[in-house]
Amino acid sequence: MLLLQFFIPKLAHSSYILAGDSTCAVIDPRRDVDIYLDAARSLDLEITHVIMTHLHADFVAGHMDLAELTGATIYAPRLGQCSFDHVSVGEGDEIVLEDMLLKVIDTPGHTPEHVSYIVVDTSRGNEPIGVFCGDTLFVGDVGRPDLFPGRADELARKLHSCLHEKLMRLPDFCEIYPLHAAGSLCGKAMAAKRRSTIGYERLYNAPLQIRDVEQFVPALTENMPSAPDHFGRSTVTNTRGPALVRTLPYPRPMSPRAFLEASKHEKAIVLDARTYEAFGAQHIPGAYSIDLDTNFPTFAGWILPPDRDILLVASTADDVDEAVTWLRRVGHDNTIAYLDGGMPAWARAGLQTGQVGQVSAIDLHRMLTTEPDTVVLDVRSTSEFEEGHIDRAVHIEVAQLRTRHGELDKDKKIVLVCRGGNRAMIAASLLKQRGFHNLTNLSGGMTGYSAAGFMKQH
Amino acid sequence: MLLLQFFIPKLAHSSYILAGDSTCAVIDPRRDVDIYLDAARSLDLEITHVIMTHLHADFVAGHMDLAELTGATIYAPRLGQCSFDHVSVGEGDEIVLEDMLLKVIDTPGHTPEHVSYIVVDTSRGNEPIGVFCGDTLFVGDVGRPDLFPGRADELARKLHSCLHEKLMRLPDFCEIYPLHAAGSLCGKAMAAKRRSTIGYERLYNAPLQIRDVEQFVPALTENMPSAPDHFGRSTVTNTRGPALVRTLPYPRPMSPRAFLEASKHEKAIVLDARTYEAFGAQHIPGAYSIDLDTNFPTFAGWILPPDRDILLVASTADDVDEAVTWLRRVGHDNTIAYLDGGMPAWARAGLQTGQVGQVSAIDLHRMLTTEPDTVVLDVRSTSEFEEGHIDRAVHIEVAQLRTRHGELDKDKKIVLVCRGGNRAMIAASLLKQRGFHNLTNLSGGMTGYSAAGFMKQH
Amino acid sequence: MLLLQFFIPKLAHSSYILAGDSTCAVIDPRRDVDIYLDAARSLDLEITHVIMTHLHADFVAGHMDLAELTGATIYAPRLGQCSFDHVSVGEGDEIVLEDMLLKVIDTPGHTPEHVSYIVVDTSRGNEPIGVFCGDTLFVGDVGRPDLFPGRADELARKLHSCLHEKLMRLPDFCEIYPLHAAGSLCGKAMAAKRRSTIGYERLYNAPLQIRDVEQFVPALTENMPSAPDHFGRSTVTNTRGPALVRTLPYPRPMSPRAFLEASKHEKAIVLDARTYEAFGAQHIPGAYSIDLDTNFPTFAGWILPPDRDILLVASTADDVDEAVTWLRRVGHDNTIAYLDGGMPAWARAGLQTGQVGQVSAIDLHRMLTTEPDTVVLDVRSTSEFEEGHIDRAVHIEVAQLRTRHGELDKDKKIVLVCRGGNRAMIAASLLKQRGFHNLTNLSGGMTGYSAAGFMKQH
Amino acid sequence: MLLLQFFIPKLAHSSYILAGDSTCAVIDPRRDVDIYLDAARSLDLEITHVIMTHLHADFVAGHMDLAELTGATIYAPRLGQCSFDHVSVGEGDEIVLEDMLLKVIDTPGHTPEHVSYIVVDTSRGNEPIGVFCGDTLFVGDVGRPDLFPGRADELARKLHSCLHEKLMRLPDFCEIYPLHAAGSLCGKAMAAKRRSTIGYERLYNAPLQIRDVEQFVPALTENMPSAPDHFGRSTVTNTRGPALVRTLPYPRPMSPRAFLEASKHEKAIVLDARTYEAFGAQHIPGAYSIDLDTNFPTFAGWILPPDRDILLVASTADDVDEAVTWLRRVGHDNTIAYLDGGMPAWARAGLQTGQVGQVSAIDLHRMLTTEPDTVVLDVRSTSEFEEGHIDRAVHIEVAQLRTRHGELDKDKKIVLVCRGGNRAMIAASLLKQRGFHNLTNLSGGMTGYSAAGFMKQH
């Protein structure tokens, strides 16, 4: 038995290859599946199983691509009622892979159909060696049960039940192979560590310490982090079976004038994936800013309207490629063009540009005194804001600006603040689309503001 | 806390990055350390600690390079008496890395100075989360204690003691982070799986089931796999501190005639890293064959005499690069030239070549009947040979041919047999150096012979 | 005006970008057109014209791909009667590209429809600055007129006429931009230099010195080099418009057993693109050998039957890619699979292999004395053979073995000889397909044999 | 004979390989010589000669590196009195390379020691086939003779003499292989085309039409383009023999705070190679801006003080690499560090930043009416400015701002204008170093301004 773990940052997504001597399974694959094909080839393994713990809310998975490219069989939870070819599994089912036995248990909670796979390596013994627990149990956290409108209470109770009546009955030494780590929005306080054991989590996992279900339910359903818009859409896509990546369009280069024309189409949106500083310097009026260096996929899923033709602005061909991959991972499949020559070419074509200025921590600190009317708008998450903020800052999370922008005065100067500088530029782009014009970005964000010594320690 | 595991195939070597929020330690680094620098950079981590469990016999480590490139401090076992700058550690010492505590325990056995590091993540709790146990405890196996001449009994007893009195006293849920997996010669029966837990190994690890030390000692010291020649040398090199990689020579291209002249120097040897089939087709007389696709580093450490100037024959520039990296990992630092244009250029220069023919499984099977005088020489390890072999095969392990070639008749036709075809070509090159001339290789080896249906199932 | 020349070795093919400030033309493009798109992008040029001098016999061109990818207009000779969308041009027509004027002249000879384009840079003056003369005039040679069966005399006379009455009337300083250089079979004695001038060629170009047409015709039509089989096919393909590269299959990896099954299909052939030494060591029985290091495209066009499904054996993924590109350049569009794991995997699957031994120059020289019955078969071109050969060598050009193999005795030992060793292996593969079994290759070929000092100087 | 031309953009530098069958010469090599080594290897050529036409003012050459790496002999003009090992040549000398003869002629003018090499391919005939004329004769122009203070008249006369009495006596068909093309400052009106012939230039080369030396001298010495600062330094470096590239420092990553400290050293300067838009958004106060997309090497040679330790700000590791290569090509050898994490990391460290805003063409056009006090400062070359400019623009060339900044009012708002937007940002960085604070950049420059329709056609 061999276990390989593949981690994507930003989505903080772990997938796995579980291999015997000549065949292997891929558990919860990412959508761009070359990495599994390469690993299997280098180890002389045939991919025969594609195994899904659930129908993922936060990303579009690669099960269809893998099955098509390898001929592998897809295993998916019975309750998911998937419409693609697959073997449906549920409590009590077993999958055999050479010497290994995968015992299916239903573990609803994060999603209603969620199952986990307990692995027994029969070549070594009959006790479980590990469990693919998907989004049920994380290192230091559990899967959030609040993503299905109106069902949070029900799902939280189911989660509590399957955690304590199923997973916690596994032996201490049993390894856990979760789907996410710190950075994912499928939980609220995951650790950075990517794997753990039943025994260690039994002792120290905070939600697991809440044995009383009546305390557990509010703890897991109230004051939860906001859920991005695509969390609903991705589940539907995964259940239906996503389009094969090889059938998707790849963006073609487009001259500035053609790009401008294309941007006028009602289905089109302009997405600028350059750094926040480049966007601030000059951008196409109306464009969305999502810096590739921030949590690009999550914000792309969150703030970009679905089913649009995306016109991309990026700095290099590599960045185009990277942006397209991330967009597909959250279900934005139609990136049809990129701006040939980038913004310098746009400017040389004499086309209109917009600007958002930067302010350094030092200069903002001075402005707090000299400019009493300037609004400081903090767009971080609630938990970040609560850990410390500039005294007079107004707080509206970035994605909420789409509905709460009316709370702000368009005529005032607004300094946008986030952790590092790039989420604030997303916010700026949303506000500019809504007619705000006097916006400045705190470059370096609260990280820089703190590093400069301007935050009092509480 | 974040843990990253880095695995090198062939040497089957695992090293680790253990990271906090901004700093990290590298445990038992490989000699080519870019992979750690890249990982640290992408995670915005500073490498501050380089930690050694012991002074590795099977590879030359990258502790000096990492320390020089990052300014990190090296931690090494006190009993190792290392001559480079370091902090020496032993039983009871503790290393603090942000929220993490590494508790040192002495775990002699595989080597006399071996220590292990128990990790406590104090941000989560006081119980141990895992242990860097180096070559003491593996998945399914323990470190072999027979590598120090005359000390096998003593070391086996110490190993037994530290396994049961120290490691087995850790809780079931504690993870183990070993240095090797299947393929390494530092044990004899490791699993492919690269990590495990104390509890699982307690149940199923075969040597751990031998509680009586008087049974344990012979089980771990008798009938052990052969140990490659470089196992002695590497420990000395690691203790002294290996030369920095950036100071080592990189091979220059050399024309066929210059290569021929250089090969006549008494310090020079010719190493042919091409596939076994290419070597068989034509090679420089006197060259060593070690196919890059076989366990190149182990055989390079084993059969190439130390401290020689290596003249390399390879198929591509990438292969030159790969060969140099592997050679350095086992302490062959002086690859001074490669043959410009490869063997085709050598042949076009009208220089002498040698040949070793290939025979397919089907043809060998026929020859067994038609050529009763032909010797079938199986050069695999004893354990492989014992699992099944051609009835009339003579068995001498490849590296032993250096001393046991006298048991063979130079005038007879010999068919060389290994698992896949490339170790047999190593053997052929060793025999040709000793005057054998009628050699044929079973291409595809016993794998092909079995696949063709010629092995009776026992 | 800017002129860029792009050269492909082996086919010895030159294509050109002729650019103004913002637009450019590509003249006689190769089939894989990324190189032009990249060059145009880096110079901020739009490709607006694709210009053909004639409908190339020796390669399949990229005019359709370029036009589809850029929207450029194709210009092709009127007499070619091309069936794709294009502007047809002939004597007296002019094409304007910014400041540049391309004056069309009919220059039949190499092919009946051939035109040349005289370039005038009107920003500098009215005299011609250069001429795209295709396969009419080369550096040191002229285009061969003998490729159309039964029309050699007619075309040679037309060639003589257009050379002297058109091209030689251009001024001395006028540059010539030919389509080929040394190595191409579209002439018989081209220089390595890739461009020249009218004046220099007027003085020193050998065929141009033959002013009497009655001497010119036999000189250009008798004792010409053999023409590869694909020379007929490519013209037809280019006239019809080749399939777009993006619509062609790309080979999928295939396991040894599946590859064996696929090879049994009547449309399938196995092509081994590995080095001659690897092919000799072991190959799939019935495979064609064409070493990527030899003139792979020309021999692929020559000896591989058209319209087959090609099953490829190569050493690396890069080699697969390179082979596919070359195959497409000569119209072999259906490379459907490659052998996953290469020949080592085939051998490990226990499948049958064939061998062809190598002999070094030194050993062959000895055999000439000790083995009087051994046949030495020289497969080089007639002109190479005539420049010097082993005394008792039989001469049959490699491609002619397909029809002349009956002249050889299958029961005799045959040593195959070419210049470097790889064409002889093509010959070996052809002979093995026809039942020859006692074949040996002179590795290093006559180059090595000469370098070893065994050729008397004449 | 084979001729390969290698072109570097920005410096607009052509170097050449002139090859026979097995050996070759490199003429006027660039400093980074891998490209020649690779070309020679792929053609199986040995580099035996390194040939210099003169001791180049505008770039540091690779003669020392090539000689050291290949053992080739350097040939350099006798009058250059070079201090490295070489064969010195002058009028009447001949160099033999296989069948080729290189006849040396003295061609002073651009520099006093300049020679040219007339090539005769004796395998074809005795007339010259081409001439390596360095910076004497270009396509459409001649080498500028005004670079040596006080010697312009003398050198212009010598140039006139050698052009008419030597080069123009070559036959029409003789090819010319010049060192530069459009974009170089070694002439004032070169064509983009990279090669030509004697006859064509005789007819259309503008300076060659000025037969009267008394008209020629002022035409070539008055109103010449400005010469960058490094033009003097490079000649000295080339004469002495530049340091070997492999001995030069390569920049190490440096954290923001360490970078800040290092920047305070009196030998240190900060060079920002990012796009003009990124520099404008935020930059380290005091940094030089030179956008990699502009003529980076020329401006680096021009405005950066020599012999400084360069601290580099770039966007990617590839950009660091590219910047270092360009800097070395103009003799800036000490790039000792780059900012790890780039400007986003600097901002997150809470360090001070500076800003220069962008204005679009449309907005500037409106400002011309609404802001009568705003200064429009055009920093293009005189010839560009004279071709058309905004009516009220003040003109000072970018490099001259170092001395002429006093002509501007620090308290006024200044909009900086160049062709595309990046030279204006160089200017902004120079002005900010001198205390200007109210600067805005016309993004897209005059190109965008014209494209937007705001320039009246004259």
Tab-separated table of N, CA, C and O in Angstrom, chain C residues 217-280:
chain	number	residue	atom	x	y	z
C	217	VAL	N	20.111	20.454	-70.070
C	217	VAL	CA	19.049	19.477	-69.844
C	217	VAL	C	19.599	18.142	-69.341
C	217	VAL	O	19.168	17.663	-68.278
C	218	PRO	N	20.524	17.539	-70.012
C	218	PRO	CA	21.008	16.253	-69.462
C	218	PRO	C	21.710	16.421	-68.112
C	218	PRO	O	21.593	15.555	-67.245
C	219	ALA	N	22.400	17.527	-67.965
C	219	ALA	CA	23.113	17.727	-66.691
C	219	ALA	C	22.134	17.770	-65.515
C	219	ALA	O	22.484	17.410	-64.389
C	220	LEU	N	20.924	18.202	-65.795
C	220	LEU	CA	19.952	18.353	-64.700
C	220	LEU	C	18.936	17.220	-64.650
C	220	LEU	O	18.041	17.225	-63.801
C	221	THR	N	19.008	16.298	-65.567
C	221	THR	CA	17.980	15.251	-65.596
C	221	THR	C	18.561	13.848	-65.569
C	221	THR	O	17.837	12.885	-65.339
C	222	GLU	N	19.856	13.735	-65.818
C	222	GLU	CA	20.461	12.401	-65.808
C	222	GLU	C	21.301	12.225	-64.543
C	222	GLU	O	21.894	13.172	-64.053
C	223	ASN	N	21.355	10.987	-64.087
C	223	ASN	CA	22.129	10.670	-62.873
C	223	ASN	C	21.748	11.561	-61.679
C	223	ASN	O	22.597	11.997	-60.918
C	224	MET	N	20.467	11.830	-61.568
C	224	MET	CA	20.007	12.657	-60.436
C	224	MET	C	19.833	11.777	-59.201
C	224	MET	O	19.641	10.568	-59.303
C	225	PRO	N	19.891	12.388	-58.047
C	225	PRO	CA	19.643	11.610	-56.820
C	225	PRO	C	18.229	11.026	-56.860
C	225	PRO	O	17.327	11.592	-57.492
C	226	SER	N	18.024	9.924	-56.182
C	226	SER	CA	16.697	9.330	-56.090
C	226	SER	C	15.741	10.315	-55.403
C	226	SER	O	16.158	11.101	-54.561
C	227	ALA	N	14.488	10.233	-55.789
C	227	ALA	CA	13.482	11.104	-55.155
C	227	ALA	C	12.603	10.267	-54.230
C	227	ALA	O	12.097	9.219	-54.641
C	228	PRO	N	12.456	10.713	-52.999
C	228	PRO	CA	11.640	9.959	-52.041
C	228	PRO	C	10.188	9.817	-52.493
C	228	PRO	O	9.670	10.661	-53.238
C	229	ASP	N	9.542	8.769	-52.017
C	229	ASP	CA	8.164	8.478	-52.416
C	229	ASP	C	7.188	9.615	-52.126
C	229	ASP	O	6.231	9.828	-52.867
C	230	HIS	N	7.410	10.348	-51.029
C	230	HIS	CA	6.408	11.342	-50.647
C	230	HIS	C	6.476	12.591	-51.519
C	230	HIS	O	5.638	13.474	-51.384
C	231	PHE	N	7.478	12.692	-52.417
C	231	PHE	CA	7.591	13.893	-53.234
C	231	PHE	C	6.351	14.062	-54.119
C	231	PHE	O	5.927	15.164	-54.390
C	232	GLY	N	5.792	12.968	-54.567
C	232	GLY	CA	4.552	13.080	-55.323
C	232	GLY	C	3.382	13.456	-54.431
C	232	GLY	O	2.633	14.388	-54.709
C	233	ARG	N	3.285	12.764	-53.315
C	233	ARG	CA	2.122	12.949	-52.438
C	233	ARG	C	2.004	14.354	-51.876
C	233	ARG	O	0.918	14.910	-51.735
C	234	SER	N	3.141	14.932	-51.469
C	234	SER	CA	3.080	16.212	-50.767
C	234	SER	C	2.493	17.300	-51.651
C	234	SER	O	1.737	18.157	-51.191
C	235	THR	N	2.857	17.299	-52.915
C	235	THR	CA	2.318	18.306	-53.827
C	235	THR	C	0.801	18.241	-53.872
C	235	THR	O	0.109	19.262	-53.814
C	236	VAL	N	0.280	17.029	-53.966
C	236	VAL	CA	-1.179	16.866	-53.981
C	236	VAL	C	-1.790	17.411	-52.689
C	236	VAL	O	-2.768	18.162	-52.701
C	237	THR	N	-1.170	17.054	-51.579
C	237	THR	CA	-1.673	17.515	-50.282
C	237	THR	C	-1.639	19.037	-50.193
C	237	THR	O	-2.608	19.679	-49.766
C	238	ASN	N	-0.542	19.629	-50.602
C	238	ASN	CA	-0.423	21.084	-50.526
C	238	ASN	C	-1.410	21.784	-51.443
C	238	ASN	O	-1.872	22.887	-51.140
C	239	THR	N	-1.717	21.178	-52.555
C	239	THR	CA	-2.640	21.777	-53.511
C	239	THR	C	-4.077	21.730	-52.984
C	239	THR	O	-4.847	22.670	-53.142
C	240	ARG	N	-4.378	20.627	-52.341
C	240	ARG	CA	-5.716	20.456	-51.789
C	240	ARG	C	-5.885	21.281	-50.510
C	240	ARG	O	-6.968	21.720	-50.164
C	241	GLY	N	-4.760	21.510	-49.823
C	241	GLY	CA	-4.802	22.156	-48.503
C	241	GLY	C	-4.723	21.095	-47.432
C	241	GLY	O	-5.671	20.340	-47.239
C	242	PRO	N	-3.612	21.038	-46.713
C	242	PRO	CA	-3.437	19.986	-45.709
C	242	PRO	C	-4.433	20.142	-44.559
C	242	PRO	O	-4.939	21.238	-44.296
C	243	ALA	N	-4.717	19.046	-43.887
C	243	ALA	CA	-5.548	19.093	-42.681
C	243	ALA	C	-4.913	20.021	-41.654
C	243	ALA	O	-3.684	20.102	-41.555
C	244	LEU	N	-5.741	20.721	-40.913
C	244	LEU	CA	-5.221	21.604	-39.870
C	244	LEU	C	-4.565	20.763	-38.774
C	244	LEU	O	-5.122	19.748	-38.347
C	245	VAL	N	-3.411	21.207	-38.334
C	245	VAL	CA	-2.671	20.443	-37.335
C	245	VAL	C	-3.498	20.222	-36.071
C	245	VAL	O	-3.463	19.153	-35.475
C	246	ARG	N	-4.294	21.217	-35.702
C	246	ARG	CA	-5.052	21.067	-34.454
C	246	ARG	C	-6.139	19.996	-34.541
C	246	ARG	O	-6.717	19.611	-33.532
C	247	THR	N	-6.421	19.523	-35.748
C	247	THR	CA	-7.440	18.474	-35.896
C	247	THR	C	-6.821	17.076	-35.936
C	247	THR	O	-7.546	16.084	-36.013
C	248	LEU	N	-5.501	17.007	-35.919
C	248	LEU	CA	-4.841	15.701	-36.071
C	248	LEU	C	-4.764	14.959	-34.742
C	248	LEU	O	-4.695	15.570	-33.679
C	249	PRO	N	-4.758	13.641	-34.786
C	249	PRO	CA	-4.623	12.872	-33.547
C	249	PRO	C	-3.221	13.038	-32.969
C	249	PRO	O	-2.258	13.251	-33.702
C	250	TYR	N	-3.161	12.983	-31.648
C	250	TYR	CA	-1.855	12.944	-30.991
C	250	TYR	C	-1.739	11.580	-30.325
C	250	TYR	O	-2.698	11.092	-29.739
C	251	PRO	N	-0.584	10.942	-30.454
C	251	PRO	CA	-0.497	9.556	-29.980
C	251	PRO	C	-0.735	9.416	-28.486
C	251	PRO	O	-0.232	10.210	-27.694
C	252	ARG	N	-1.501	8.417	-28.134
C	252	ARG	CA	-1.768	8.081	-26.743
C	252	ARG	C	-0.793	6.988	-26.294
C	252	ARG	O	-0.413	6.143	-27.104
C	253	PRO	N	-0.449	6.971	-25.024
C	253	PRO	CA	0.382	5.871	-24.537
C	253	PRO	C	-0.399	4.559	-24.628
C	253	PRO	O	-1.616	4.548	-24.422
C	254	MET	N	0.286	3.483	-24.915
C	254	MET	CA	-0.379	2.189	-25.044
C	254	MET	C	0.512	1.130	-24.395
C	254	MET	O	1.724	1.122	-24.608
C	255	SER	N	-0.082	0.267	-23.605
C	255	SER	CA	0.700	-0.767	-22.912
C	255	SER	C	1.251	-1.749	-23.939
C	255	SER	O	0.720	-1.875	-25.048
C	256	PRO	N	2.304	-2.481	-23.583
C	256	PRO	CA	2.911	-3.407	-24.548
C	256	PRO	C	1.902	-4.367	-25.172
C	256	PRO	O	1.872	-4.536	-26.391
C	257	ARG	N	1.046	-4.963	-24.355
C	257	ARG	CA	0.133	-5.957	-24.943
C	257	ARG	C	-0.896	-5.294	-25.864
C	257	ARG	O	-1.221	-5.814	-26.929
C	258	ALA	N	-1.379	-4.122	-25.457
C	258	ALA	CA	-2.318	-3.416	-26.327
C	258	ALA	C	-1.630	-2.975	-27.613
C	258	ALA	O	-2.212	-3.021	-28.707
C	259	PHE	N	-0.378	-2.577	-27.485
C	259	PHE	CA	0.411	-2.153	-28.645
C	259	PHE	C	0.586	-3.320	-29.606
C	259	PHE	O	0.442	-3.175	-30.831
C	260	LEU	N	0.877	-4.485	-29.050
C	260	LEU	CA	1.024	-5.684	-29.873
C	260	LEU	C	-0.269	-5.969	-30.623
C	260	LEU	O	-0.271	-6.232	-31.838
C	261	GLU	N	-1.392	-5.890	-29.909
C	261	GLU	CA	-2.672	-6.129	-30.567
C	261	GLU	C	-2.921	-5.115	-31.675
C	261	GLU	O	-3.310	-5.470	-32.784
C	262	ALA	N	-2.660	-3.835	-31.350
C	262	ALA	CA	-2.899	-2.775	-32.332
C	262	ALA	C	-2.029	-2.964	-33.566
C	262	ALA	O	-2.430	-2.642	-34.692
C	263	SER	N	-0.834	-3.502	-33.357
C	263	SER	CA	0.102	-3.649	-34.488
C	263	SER	C	-0.377	-4.700	-35.480
C	263	SER	O	0.117	-4.770	-36.599
C	264	LYS	N	-1.330	-5.525	-35.056
C	264	LYS	CA	-1.801	-6.583	-35.955
C	264	LYS	C	-2.850	-6.080	-36.943
C	264	LYS	O	-3.202	-6.780	-37.888
C	265	HIS	N	-3.332	-4.854	-36.705
C	265	HIS	CA	-4.341	-4.305	-37.614
C	265	HIS	C	-3.704	-4.052	-38.981
C	265	HIS	O	-2.568	-3.629	-39.072
C	266	GLU	N	-4.469	-4.288	-40.030
C	266	GLU	CA	-3.856	-4.191	-41.365
C	266	GLU	C	-3.420	-2.773	-41.718
C	266	GLU	O	-2.530	-2.576	-42.525
C	267	LYS	N	-4.050	-1.774	-41.102
C	267	LYS	CA	-3.637	-0.385	-41.392
C	267	LYS	C	-2.432	0.058	-40.565
C	267	LYS	O	-1.906	1.147	-40.762
C	268	ALA	N	-2.046	-0.773	-39.618
C	268	ALA	CA	-1.024	-0.323	-38.669
C	268	ALA	C	0.390	-0.657	-39.118
C	268	ALA	O	0.620	-1.700	-39.744
C	269	ILE	N	1.311	0.239	-38.822
C	269	ILE	CA	2.732	-0.085	-38.929
C	269	ILE	C	3.413	0.375	-37.643
C	269	ILE	O	2.954	1.290	-36.971
C	270	VAL	N	4.509	-0.294	-37.309
C	270	VAL	CA	5.285	0.086	-36.137
C	270	VAL	C	6.524	0.823	-36.613
C	270	VAL	O	7.270	0.328	-37.455
C	271	LEU	N	6.707	2.032	-36.063
C	271	LEU	CA	7.870	2.847	-36.419
C	271	LEU	C	8.718	3.056	-35.171
C	271	LEU	O	8.230	3.574	-34.172
C	272	ASP	N	9.966	2.669	-35.257
C	272	ASP	CA	10.875	2.797	-34.118
C	272	ASP	C	11.818	3.962	-34.390
C	272	ASP	O	12.654	3.907	-35.284
C	273	ALA	N	11.662	5.029	-33.610
C	273	ALA	CA	12.445	6.247	-33.839
C	273	ALA	C	13.651	6.345	-32.913
C	273	ALA	O	14.310	7.370	-32.856
C	274	ARG	N	13.939	5.273	-32.188
C	274	ARG	CA	15.090	5.321	-31.271
C	274	ARG	C	16.409	5.284	-32.043
C	274	ARG	O	16.435	5.088	-33.262
C	275	THR	N	17.497	5.442	-31.340
C	275	THR	CA	18.806	5.392	-31.987
C	275	THR	C	19.014	4.031	-32.643
C	275	THR	O	18.433	3.030	-32.236
C	276	TYR	N	19.892	4.006	-33.613
C	276	TYR	CA	20.159	2.747	-34.307
C	276	TYR	C	20.704	1.709	-33.347
C	276	TYR	O	20.445	0.519	-33.481
C	277	GLU	N	21.445	2.150	-32.327
C	277	GLU	CA	22.022	1.179	-31.410
C	277	GLU	C	20.934	0.528	-30.550
C	277	GLU	O	20.961	-0.670	-30.308
C	278	ALA	N	19.954	1.344	-30.122
C	278	ALA	CA	18.866	0.787	-29.321
C	278	ALA	C	18.011	-0.159	-30.165
C	278	ALA	O	17.602	-1.229	-29.705
C	279	PHE	N	17.742	0.240	-31.412
C	279	PHE	CA	16.974	-0.647	-32.281
C	279	PHE	C	17.710	-1.969	-32.454
C	279	PHE	O	17.113	-3.045	-32.390
C	280	GLY	N	19.014	-1.881	-32.683
C	280	GLY	CA	19.785	-3.110	-32.870
C	280	GLY	C	19.720	-4.005	-31.653
C	280	GLY	O	19.632	-5.230	-31.765
